[in-house]
Amino acid sequence: MGPVDIRVERGGPPRPRASWHLRANAVVVGWLALTVVAALAGGVLPAPRWLLVHVFLLGAISTAILIWSEHFTVALLRVRTPPRRGGLARLGLLNAATVAVLAGVSVGPWQVAAAGAAVVAGVVLWHAAVLVRLVRQALPGRFGHVIGWYVAAAGALATGGVLGGLLAADVGHGAAHERTQAAHTVVNLFGWVGLTVLGTLFTLWPTVLRTRMADGTRRASRLGLRLAAPGLAVATGGLLAGSRWAALAGLVAYAMGVLAALVPPADALRRRRPHSGAAWMLGAAIGWFEVALAANAVVVATRPAAGVAAALEPLLPLVLVGFVAQVLFGSLLHLLPAVLGGGPARFKENAALLERGWAVRLAALNVGVPLLVLPVPSPVVLLGWALVLGSAVAFVALAVTALVRARPASWRPSPAVAGVVAGCLLTAAAVVVATTGGSGPASVTVTGSRTVEVTLSGMSVRPAVIEAPLGTVLTLRITNADAQRHDLRMETGERTPALAPGQSATLKLAALGAAVDGWCTVAGHRAAGMTMRIVPTGTSAHAAAHAPDLAAPMSPGWKPYDASLRPAPGGTEHHVEIRADDRAVQEVAPGVRQRVWTFNGTMPGPVLRGKVGDVFVVTFVNGGTMGHGIDFHAGATAPDGPMRTIQPGERLTYRFRAEFAGAWLYHCSTMPMTQHIANGMYGAVVIDPPGLPPVDREYLLVQGELHLGEPGSEAQVAKLRAGEPDGWMFNGAAAGYDHAPLRAEAGERVRLWAVAAGPSSGTSLHVVGAPFDTVYKEGAYALRSGDPGGAQTLDLAPAQGGFAELVFPEPGRYPVVDHTMRRAEAGAHGLFEVSAS
């Protein structure tokens, strides 16, 4: 094959296409400038590494790919340029979506980031459809095989965008999150970027070397794509499914495709050695790409799928700087002089400007890459960053100079392009301003010191609120108790490294002078609620939550406590294990998640049911971090043995005989009981009265108080002592059964059991529109079916229990409330959804 020239026209006045590329590449250079800003401002950004990667890849690289893959397609196929309006719309949408992703992940809400990821996927699929249409319009030619690489790359980014949206929405936790992260990384880097670069090299590399294309290029291209694209799909699927060997097999197939695709560039290299900065940078980039691919295969082969993302993270500079950045710099070194136009003399002048000092920049960048990857001392890592960023800054400065010098005096950017560029710049400014916190007073008198254990788990920081007197020097011992990586950054600048599961770190803070916020900087975790606050006592700046919005929807994935009550099991002896846990996180009101103390992980704990005379053998295990005990009101036994407090890891056997019928409370017996009960350590024991008739349905409602805030914090304890709950709950969620109504049919008899867990308030249970015809309270019937009277409420003092029966007269929605209306309006409210029989 003869040589191919894919450059924009050099001679004469700039044509419209060149003018368009001049404007569009200004956006790419703008994103490169913001990448440098993100790198230099990393210490004050909410997710510094994530932001740096995505400003570069999603901003600069994706914009460049969108521009140049369309241009190369038009040039290679020799077809008419598509309407510029469509290209401008895709460019604008991509950059707007990038803004949304950056902002949504950095400061929330996550829905903004997920929507941005969806738009990114939609834009690249639109872009792919345009390329396919151009191929169909073109006459058969020798370069059509290249476009298949661009279309496959667009499919990879669409997949990566969907996975990124799932990560932003925090769909999947622990190992599933890590597998999704690994798949997201691999499909974006080796798919969107890797496939695009490999396809472009078939024509760009011979052009840069000024030699002819190798014979067999088309065959190598088709073979490479047939191996690389399916291989990448298998690798991505294997990582998602947690199958290490499937992922490795996919990477091997991808690597074979890469080797096949690199045969023609290698043949061109044998004929002509690199002679320009562009050629040397592109050659070095391909070398780093092969190293990165081999390293990735080793990681996948030696790590479980859930550990791939963490192992790949230290290798990112290898790919991002060594491969991706050098490809971009090398390509623009070759292409920008032609885009800038101005005739042969201006072309040479701009080429000389852009290649000024290229050898030094090339050396600095390629020496800096291994310093960012290898385990070297931190001063050496800083040297690596200085070399890499110095090379990038030099290129951006030269490119901006060339762009400004090439701008015709009469040229004015279109409003849309101006909006894109302004949006990019404003995004970086907004992120830095919004996420840079104050550091409190410059000088604070030290009044004492204190050490606090902090746990990172379940998209929460525990404790979420730390209160300390002004001037206290706090030392935080931070442990990652989750199955995925977390860190903790304080707005005053102190931060931990990324902590793998089980790892710990210590932060010593400055003397406390004002409220200080902290958060996990892993992408999306701050927006998901992984935050904490340190509050000086004696100030009003505490984190006590406002009254929840009970009309708001519950969070996706929330499941109500199952209120249906099953019949008493057979037999007369029942063996049960109850495990105390003070680390669970539960949604206690619509959109409000907080740490609770539980039995068997739920609030309320499991229901025990039996008949009079049954024996219950309870193995009580303390799986928490503090002392806990348990007290069954249904049993009669000396409390100093089975009700004693046991320490974490200990267990005891609690045996009691149910001598009396009724609905009984059980709860934690450790002092202060108010706190242990209020934070969720309660449940019910139901002992059937003799001769209890069958009914169509039975439900149990355990009413408890809602005290928002970190369990045991000073703010929460103050509310407990004042008897001022933030709300009331049925079965552990305020207004939960408004969002997940209890079911019944018209004409059915329903038995509604109830226990008032308190700790300080009872209930006056009432069903609107359906009077009770049976009431059983504290071991005795107050009303039986067939009596002439009826009852409006089942009134229970704290720790009392009973049941009421009713028949729903017709289909409809029947509220069930605590008729102490303050409590009903603050969450003690639910619904029966009654259908026709």
mmCIF file of N, CA, C and O in Angstrom, residues 76-144:
data_model
loop_
_atom_site.group_PDB
_atom_site.id
_atom_site.type_symbol
_atom_site.label_atom_id
_atom_site.label_comp_id
_atom_site.label_asym_id
_atom_site.label_seq_id
_atom_site.Cartn_x
_atom_site.Cartn_y
_atom_site.Cartn_z
ATOM 1 N N LEU A 76 -10.605 8.965 5.898
ATOM 2 C CA LEU A 76 -10.252 7.659 5.352
ATOM 3 C C LEU A 76 -11.275 7.155 4.349
ATOM 4 O O LEU A 76 -10.929 6.523 3.354
ATOM 5 N N LEU A 77 -12.558 7.405 4.625
ATOM 6 C CA LEU A 77 -13.611 6.911 3.737
ATOM 7 C C LEU A 77 -13.876 7.861 2.576
ATOM 8 O O LEU A 77 -14.606 7.505 1.641
ATOM 9 N N ARG A 78 -13.326 9.089 2.679
ATOM 10 C CA ARG A 78 -13.539 10.108 1.644
ATOM 11 C C ARG A 78 -15.032 10.359 1.412
ATOM 12 O O ARG A 78 -15.534 10.317 0.287
ATOM 13 N N VAL A 79 -15.730 10.597 2.544
ATOM 14 C CA VAL A 79 -17.158 10.915 2.470
ATOM 15 C C VAL A 79 -17.360 12.345 2.931
ATOM 16 O O VAL A 79 -16.455 12.985 3.487
ATOM 17 N N ARG A 80 -18.541 12.830 2.700
ATOM 18 C CA ARG A 80 -18.866 14.207 3.092
ATOM 19 C C ARG A 80 -18.931 14.292 4.621
ATOM 20 O O ARG A 80 -19.473 13.415 5.287
ATOM 21 N N THR A 81 -18.397 15.372 5.152
ATOM 22 C CA THR A 81 -18.439 15.593 6.595
ATOM 23 C C THR A 81 -19.890 15.676 7.062
ATOM 24 O O THR A 81 -20.697 16.376 6.460
ATOM 25 N N PRO A 82 -20.248 14.944 8.154
ATOM 26 C CA PRO A 82 -21.617 15.023 8.664
ATOM 27 C C PRO A 82 -21.958 16.449 9.069
ATOM 28 O O PRO A 82 -21.065 17.281 9.310
ATOM 29 N N PRO A 83 -23.234 16.779 9.167
ATOM 30 C CA PRO A 83 -23.615 18.132 9.591
ATOM 31 C C PRO A 83 -22.930 18.513 10.897
ATOM 32 O O PRO A 83 -22.945 17.755 11.864
ATOM 33 N N ARG A 84 -22.304 19.694 10.871
ATOM 34 C CA ARG A 84 -21.545 20.116 12.043
ATOM 35 C C ARG A 84 -22.433 20.293 13.267
ATOM 36 O O ARG A 84 -21.986 20.162 14.401
ATOM 37 N N ARG A 85 -23.703 20.553 13.051
ATOM 38 C CA ARG A 85 -24.613 20.741 14.187
ATOM 39 C C ARG A 85 -24.668 19.491 15.065
ATOM 40 O O ARG A 85 -24.683 19.568 16.281
ATOM 41 N N GLY A 86 -24.701 18.301 14.413
ATOM 42 C CA GLY A 86 -24.744 17.060 15.186
ATOM 43 C C GLY A 86 -23.464 16.849 15.981
ATOM 44 O O GLY A 86 -23.504 16.455 17.147
ATOM 45 N N GLY A 87 -22.304 17.108 15.342
ATOM 46 C CA GLY A 87 -21.046 16.959 16.070
ATOM 47 C C GLY A 87 -20.958 17.900 17.246
ATOM 48 O O GLY A 87 -20.471 17.535 18.319
ATOM 49 N N LEU A 88 -21.418 19.123 17.050
ATOM 50 C CA LEU A 88 -21.402 20.094 18.134
ATOM 51 C C LEU A 88 -22.323 19.666 19.262
ATOM 52 O O LEU A 88 -21.982 19.806 20.450
ATOM 53 N N ALA A 89 -23.494 19.110 18.909
ATOM 54 C CA ALA A 89 -24.421 18.644 19.935
ATOM 55 C C ALA A 89 -23.806 17.507 20.741
ATOM 56 O O ALA A 89 -23.913 17.468 21.981
ATOM 57 N N ARG A 90 -23.147 16.562 20.066
ATOM 58 C CA ARG A 90 -22.521 15.451 20.785
ATOM 59 C C ARG A 90 -21.396 15.950 21.686
ATOM 60 O O ARG A 90 -21.255 15.501 22.834
ATOM 61 N N LEU A 91 -20.601 16.890 21.163
ATOM 62 C CA LEU A 91 -19.517 17.445 21.976
ATOM 63 C C LEU A 91 -20.067 18.164 23.207
ATOM 64 O O LEU A 91 -19.563 18.002 24.329
ATOM 65 N N GLY A 92 -21.110 18.969 22.995
ATOM 66 C CA GLY A 92 -21.700 19.693 24.121
ATOM 67 C C GLY A 92 -22.302 18.760 25.148
ATOM 68 O O GLY A 92 -22.128 18.930 26.360
ATOM 69 N N LEU A 93 -23.031 17.721 24.679
ATOM 70 C CA LEU A 93 -23.644 16.769 25.608
ATOM 71 C C LEU A 93 -22.586 15.991 26.388
ATOM 72 O O LEU A 93 -22.734 15.758 27.593
ATOM 73 N N LEU A 94 -21.511 15.570 25.688
ATOM 74 C CA LEU A 94 -20.452 14.833 26.382
ATOM 75 C C LEU A 94 -19.838 15.672 27.486
ATOM 76 O O LEU A 94 -19.622 15.192 28.610
ATOM 77 N N ASN A 95 -19.554 16.936 27.188
ATOM 78 C CA ASN A 95 -18.922 17.787 28.198
ATOM 79 C C ASN A 95 -19.883 18.143 29.325
ATOM 80 O O ASN A 95 -19.491 18.217 30.495
ATOM 81 N N ALA A 96 -21.164 18.361 29.003
ATOM 82 C CA ALA A 96 -22.147 18.610 30.057
ATOM 83 C C ALA A 96 -22.295 17.384 30.948
ATOM 84 O O ALA A 96 -22.407 17.494 32.176
ATOM 85 N N ALA A 97 -22.309 16.185 30.333
ATOM 86 C CA ALA A 97 -22.410 14.954 31.116
ATOM 87 C C ALA A 97 -21.180 14.756 31.990
ATOM 88 O O ALA A 97 -21.274 14.284 33.128
ATOM 89 N N THR A 98 -20.007 15.146 31.460
ATOM 90 C CA THR A 98 -18.787 15.056 32.263
ATOM 91 C C THR A 98 -18.880 15.956 33.487
ATOM 92 O O THR A 98 -18.505 15.569 34.601
ATOM 93 N N VAL A 99 -19.386 17.157 33.285
ATOM 94 C CA VAL A 99 -19.605 18.073 34.411
ATOM 95 C C VAL A 99 -20.521 17.420 35.445
ATOM 96 O O VAL A 99 -20.271 17.471 36.656
ATOM 97 N N ALA A 100 -21.606 16.794 34.979
ATOM 98 C CA ALA A 100 -22.558 16.167 35.893
ATOM 99 C C ALA A 100 -21.903 15.033 36.677
ATOM 100 O O ALA A 100 -22.121 14.893 37.892
ATOM 101 N N VAL A 101 -21.110 14.208 35.998
ATOM 102 C CA VAL A 101 -20.448 13.094 36.679
ATOM 103 C C VAL A 101 -19.486 13.620 37.739
ATOM 104 O O VAL A 101 -19.468 13.152 38.887
ATOM 105 N N LEU A 102 -18.663 14.601 37.365
ATOM 106 C CA LEU A 102 -17.682 15.140 38.315
ATOM 107 C C LEU A 102 -18.367 15.751 39.530
ATOM 108 O O LEU A 102 -17.967 15.513 40.671
ATOM 109 N N ALA A 103 -19.400 16.550 39.288
ATOM 110 C CA ALA A 103 -20.089 17.207 40.400
ATOM 111 C C ALA A 103 -20.875 16.213 41.230
ATOM 112 O O ALA A 103 -20.866 16.268 42.469
ATOM 113 N N GLY A 104 -21.588 15.284 40.566
ATOM 114 C CA GLY A 104 -22.423 14.339 41.299
ATOM 115 C C GLY A 104 -21.621 13.423 42.195
ATOM 116 O O GLY A 104 -22.022 13.140 43.330
ATOM 117 N N VAL A 105 -20.476 12.953 41.722
ATOM 118 C CA VAL A 105 -19.649 12.069 42.548
ATOM 119 C C VAL A 105 -18.953 12.852 43.654
ATOM 120 O O VAL A 105 -18.802 12.378 44.783
ATOM 121 N N SER A 106 -18.552 14.087 43.353
ATOM 122 C CA SER A 106 -17.762 14.859 44.324
ATOM 123 C C SER A 106 -18.612 15.363 45.480
ATOM 124 O O SER A 106 -18.251 15.205 46.650
ATOM 125 N N VAL A 107 -19.745 15.974 45.175
ATOM 126 C CA VAL A 107 -20.534 16.611 46.228
ATOM 127 C C VAL A 107 -21.985 16.154 46.245
ATOM 128 O O VAL A 107 -22.752 16.586 47.097
ATOM 129 N N GLY A 108 -22.382 15.268 45.306
ATOM 130 C CA GLY A 108 -23.731 14.727 45.307
ATOM 131 C C GLY A 108 -24.735 15.671 44.666
ATOM 132 O O GLY A 108 -24.406 16.796 44.289
ATOM 133 N N PRO A 109 -25.989 15.193 44.539
ATOM 134 C CA PRO A 109 -26.408 13.829 44.871
ATOM 135 C C PRO A 109 -25.963 12.840 43.815
ATOM 136 O O PRO A 109 -25.624 13.221 42.688
ATOM 137 N N TRP A 110 -25.959 11.551 44.185
ATOM 138 C CA TRP A 110 -25.470 10.535 43.269
ATOM 139 C C TRP A 110 -26.318 10.445 42.006
ATOM 140 O O TRP A 110 -25.833 10.016 40.954
ATOM 141 N N GLN A 111 -27.600 10.857 42.111
ATOM 142 C CA GLN A 111 -28.466 10.790 40.926
ATOM 143 C C GLN A 111 -27.917 11.653 39.787
ATOM 144 O O GLN A 111 -28.085 11.313 38.612
ATOM 145 N N VAL A 112 -27.269 12.768 40.133
ATOM 146 C CA VAL A 112 -26.685 13.633 39.106
ATOM 147 C C VAL A 112 -25.561 12.896 38.388
ATOM 148 O O VAL A 112 -25.458 12.924 37.151
ATOM 149 N N ALA A 113 -24.705 12.208 39.146
ATOM 150 C CA ALA A 113 -23.613 11.458 38.537
ATOM 151 C C ALA A 113 -24.140 10.308 37.685
ATOM 152 O O ALA A 113 -23.644 10.052 36.582
ATOM 153 N N ALA A 114 -25.152 9.593 38.186
ATOM 154 C CA ALA A 114 -25.714 8.476 37.426
ATOM 155 C C ALA A 114 -26.354 8.969 36.129
ATOM 156 O O ALA A 114 -26.210 8.339 35.069
ATOM 157 N N ALA A 115 -27.051 10.105 36.192
ATOM 158 C CA ALA A 115 -27.648 10.662 34.976
ATOM 159 C C ALA A 115 -26.559 11.078 33.989
ATOM 160 O O ALA A 115 -26.676 10.856 32.776
ATOM 161 N N GLY A 116 -25.478 11.683 34.490
ATOM 162 C CA GLY A 116 -24.368 12.052 33.614
ATOM 163 C C GLY A 116 -23.748 10.845 32.949
ATOM 164 O O GLY A 116 -23.432 10.865 31.751
ATOM 165 N N ALA A 117 -23.572 9.749 33.714
ATOM 166 C CA ALA A 117 -23.012 8.525 33.128
ATOM 167 C C ALA A 117 -23.927 7.981 32.040
ATOM 168 O O ALA A 117 -23.459 7.491 31.003
ATOM 169 N N ALA A 118 -25.244 8.055 32.263
ATOM 170 C CA ALA A 118 -26.192 7.582 31.246
ATOM 171 C C ALA A 118 -26.096 8.419 29.970
ATOM 172 O O ALA A 118 -26.155 7.889 28.850
ATOM 173 N N VAL A 119 -25.925 9.732 30.131
ATOM 174 C CA VAL A 119 -25.792 10.601 28.954
ATOM 175 C C VAL A 119 -24.499 10.295 28.207
ATOM 176 O O VAL A 119 -24.469 10.274 26.964
ATOM 177 N N VAL A 120 -23.412 10.052 28.936
ATOM 178 C CA VAL A 120 -22.149 9.679 28.280
ATOM 179 C C VAL A 120 -22.350 8.438 27.419
ATOM 180 O O VAL A 120 -21.938 8.385 26.247
ATOM 181 N N ALA A 121 -23.007 7.421 27.989
ATOM 182 C CA ALA A 121 -23.262 6.196 27.227
ATOM 183 C C ALA A 121 -24.106 6.491 25.991
ATOM 184 O O ALA A 121 -23.832 5.978 24.891
ATOM 185 N N GLY A 122 -25.135 7.330 26.154
ATOM 186 C CA GLY A 122 -25.985 7.666 25.019
ATOM 187 C C GLY A 122 -25.235 8.422 23.931
ATOM 188 O O GLY A 122 -25.435 8.169 22.728
ATOM 189 N N VAL A 123 -24.359 9.342 24.316
ATOM 190 C CA VAL A 123 -23.611 10.138 23.338
ATOM 191 C C VAL A 123 -22.680 9.250 22.512
ATOM 192 O O VAL A 123 -22.601 9.371 21.281
ATOM 193 N N VAL A 124 -21.950 8.338 23.170
ATOM 194 C CA VAL A 124 -21.005 7.514 22.406
ATOM 195 C C VAL A 124 -21.743 6.521 21.500
ATOM 196 O O VAL A 124 -21.249 6.182 20.423
ATOM 197 N N LEU A 125 -22.917 6.063 21.923
ATOM 198 C CA LEU A 125 -23.696 5.200 21.032
ATOM 199 C C LEU A 125 -24.203 5.995 19.823
ATOM 200 O O LEU A 125 -24.243 5.477 18.692
ATOM 201 N N TRP A 126 -24.588 7.229 20.044
ATOM 202 C CA TRP A 126 -24.970 8.123 18.943
ATOM 203 C C TRP A 126 -23.776 8.309 17.999
ATOM 204 O O TRP A 126 -23.905 8.229 16.773
ATOM 205 N N HIS A 127 -22.621 8.560 18.590
ATOM 206 C CA HIS A 127 -21.389 8.718 17.819
ATOM 207 C C HIS A 127 -21.112 7.460 16.985
ATOM 208 O O HIS A 127 -20.768 7.543 15.792
ATOM 209 N N ALA A 128 -21.267 6.283 17.594
ATOM 210 C CA ALA A 128 -21.042 5.035 16.864
ATOM 211 C C ALA A 128 -22.023 4.894 15.708
ATOM 212 O O ALA A 128 -21.652 4.437 14.619
ATOM 213 N N ALA A 129 -23.277 5.276 15.943
ATOM 214 C CA ALA A 129 -24.281 5.188 14.876
ATOM 215 C C ALA A 129 -23.900 6.090 13.705
ATOM 216 O O ALA A 129 -24.087 5.721 12.529
ATOM 217 N N VAL A 130 -23.353 7.277 13.978
ATOM 218 C CA VAL A 130 -22.915 8.185 12.915
ATOM 219 C C VAL A 130 -21.785 7.545 12.111
ATOM 220 O O VAL A 130 -21.767 7.601 10.872
ATOM 221 N N LEU A 131 -20.825 6.926 12.791
ATOM 222 C CA LEU A 131 -19.711 6.285 12.094
ATOM 223 C C LEU A 131 -20.198 5.137 11.209
ATOM 224 O O LEU A 131 -19.731 4.963 10.079
ATOM 225 N N VAL A 132 -21.130 4.339 11.733
ATOM 226 C CA VAL A 132 -21.668 3.232 10.933
ATOM 227 C C VAL A 132 -22.380 3.772 9.695
ATOM 228 O O VAL A 132 -22.247 3.220 8.588
ATOM 229 N N ARG A 133 -23.118 4.863 9.853
ATOM 230 C CA ARG A 133 -23.818 5.455 8.704
ATOM 231 C C ARG A 133 -22.810 5.958 7.658
ATOM 232 O O ARG A 133 -23.026 5.809 6.450
ATOM 233 N N LEU A 134 -21.708 6.520 8.097
ATOM 234 C CA LEU A 134 -20.683 6.981 7.159
ATOM 235 C C LEU A 134 -20.078 5.809 6.384
ATOM 236 O O LEU A 134 -19.791 5.920 5.187
ATOM 237 N N VAL A 135 -19.850 4.687 7.069
ATOM 238 C CA VAL A 135 -19.307 3.505 6.394
ATOM 239 C C VAL A 135 -20.270 3.035 5.308
ATOM 240 O O VAL A 135 -19.867 2.670 4.197
ATOM 241 N N ARG A 136 -21.562 3.049 5.616
ATOM 242 C CA ARG A 136 -22.553 2.590 4.640
ATOM 243 C C ARG A 136 -22.665 3.547 3.444
ATOM 244 O O ARG A 136 -23.008 3.119 2.340
ATOM 245 N N GLN A 137 -22.377 4.812 3.679
ATOM 246 C CA GLN A 137 -22.454 5.789 2.589
ATOM 247 C C GLN A 137 -21.231 5.737 1.686
ATOM 248 O O GLN A 137 -21.286 6.165 0.524
ATOM 249 N N ALA A 138 -20.120 5.233 2.189
ATOM 250 C CA ALA A 138 -18.855 5.288 1.461
ATOM 251 C C ALA A 138 -18.770 4.177 0.420
ATOM 252 O O ALA A 138 -19.384 3.117 0.550
ATOM 253 N N LEU A 139 -17.972 4.413 -0.598
ATOM 254 C CA LEU A 139 -17.650 3.378 -1.557
ATOM 255 C C LEU A 139 -16.675 2.390 -0.917
ATOM 256 O O LEU A 139 -15.931 2.740 0.012
ATOM 257 N N PRO A 140 -16.668 1.153 -1.388
ATOM 258 C CA PRO A 140 -15.715 0.189 -0.819
ATOM 259 C C PRO A 140 -14.286 0.728 -0.911
ATOM 260 O O PRO A 140 -13.882 1.278 -1.932
ATOM 261 N N GLY A 141 -13.536 0.605 0.163
ATOM 262 C CA GLY A 141 -12.179 1.134 0.186
ATOM 263 C C GLY A 141 -11.307 0.312 1.096
ATOM 264 O O GLY A 141 -11.749 -0.612 1.772
ATOM 265 N N ARG A 142 -10.030 0.696 1.143
ATOM 266 C CA ARG A 142 -9.068 -0.099 1.898
ATOM 267 C C ARG A 142 -8.949 0.303 3.355
ATOM 268 O O ARG A 142 -8.180 -0.301 4.100
ATOM 269 N N PHE A 143 -9.693 1.351 3.775
ATOM 270 C CA PHE A 143 -9.546 1.816 5.159
ATOM 271 C C PHE A 143 -10.789 1.602 6.014
ATOM 272 O O PHE A 143 -10.827 2.005 7.166
ATOM 273 N N GLY A 144 -11.819 1.007 5.447
ATOM 274 C CA GLY A 144 -13.055 0.824 6.217
ATOM 275 C C GLY A 144 -12.865 -0.021 7.461
ATOM 276 O O GLY A 144 -13.618 0.115 8.430
#
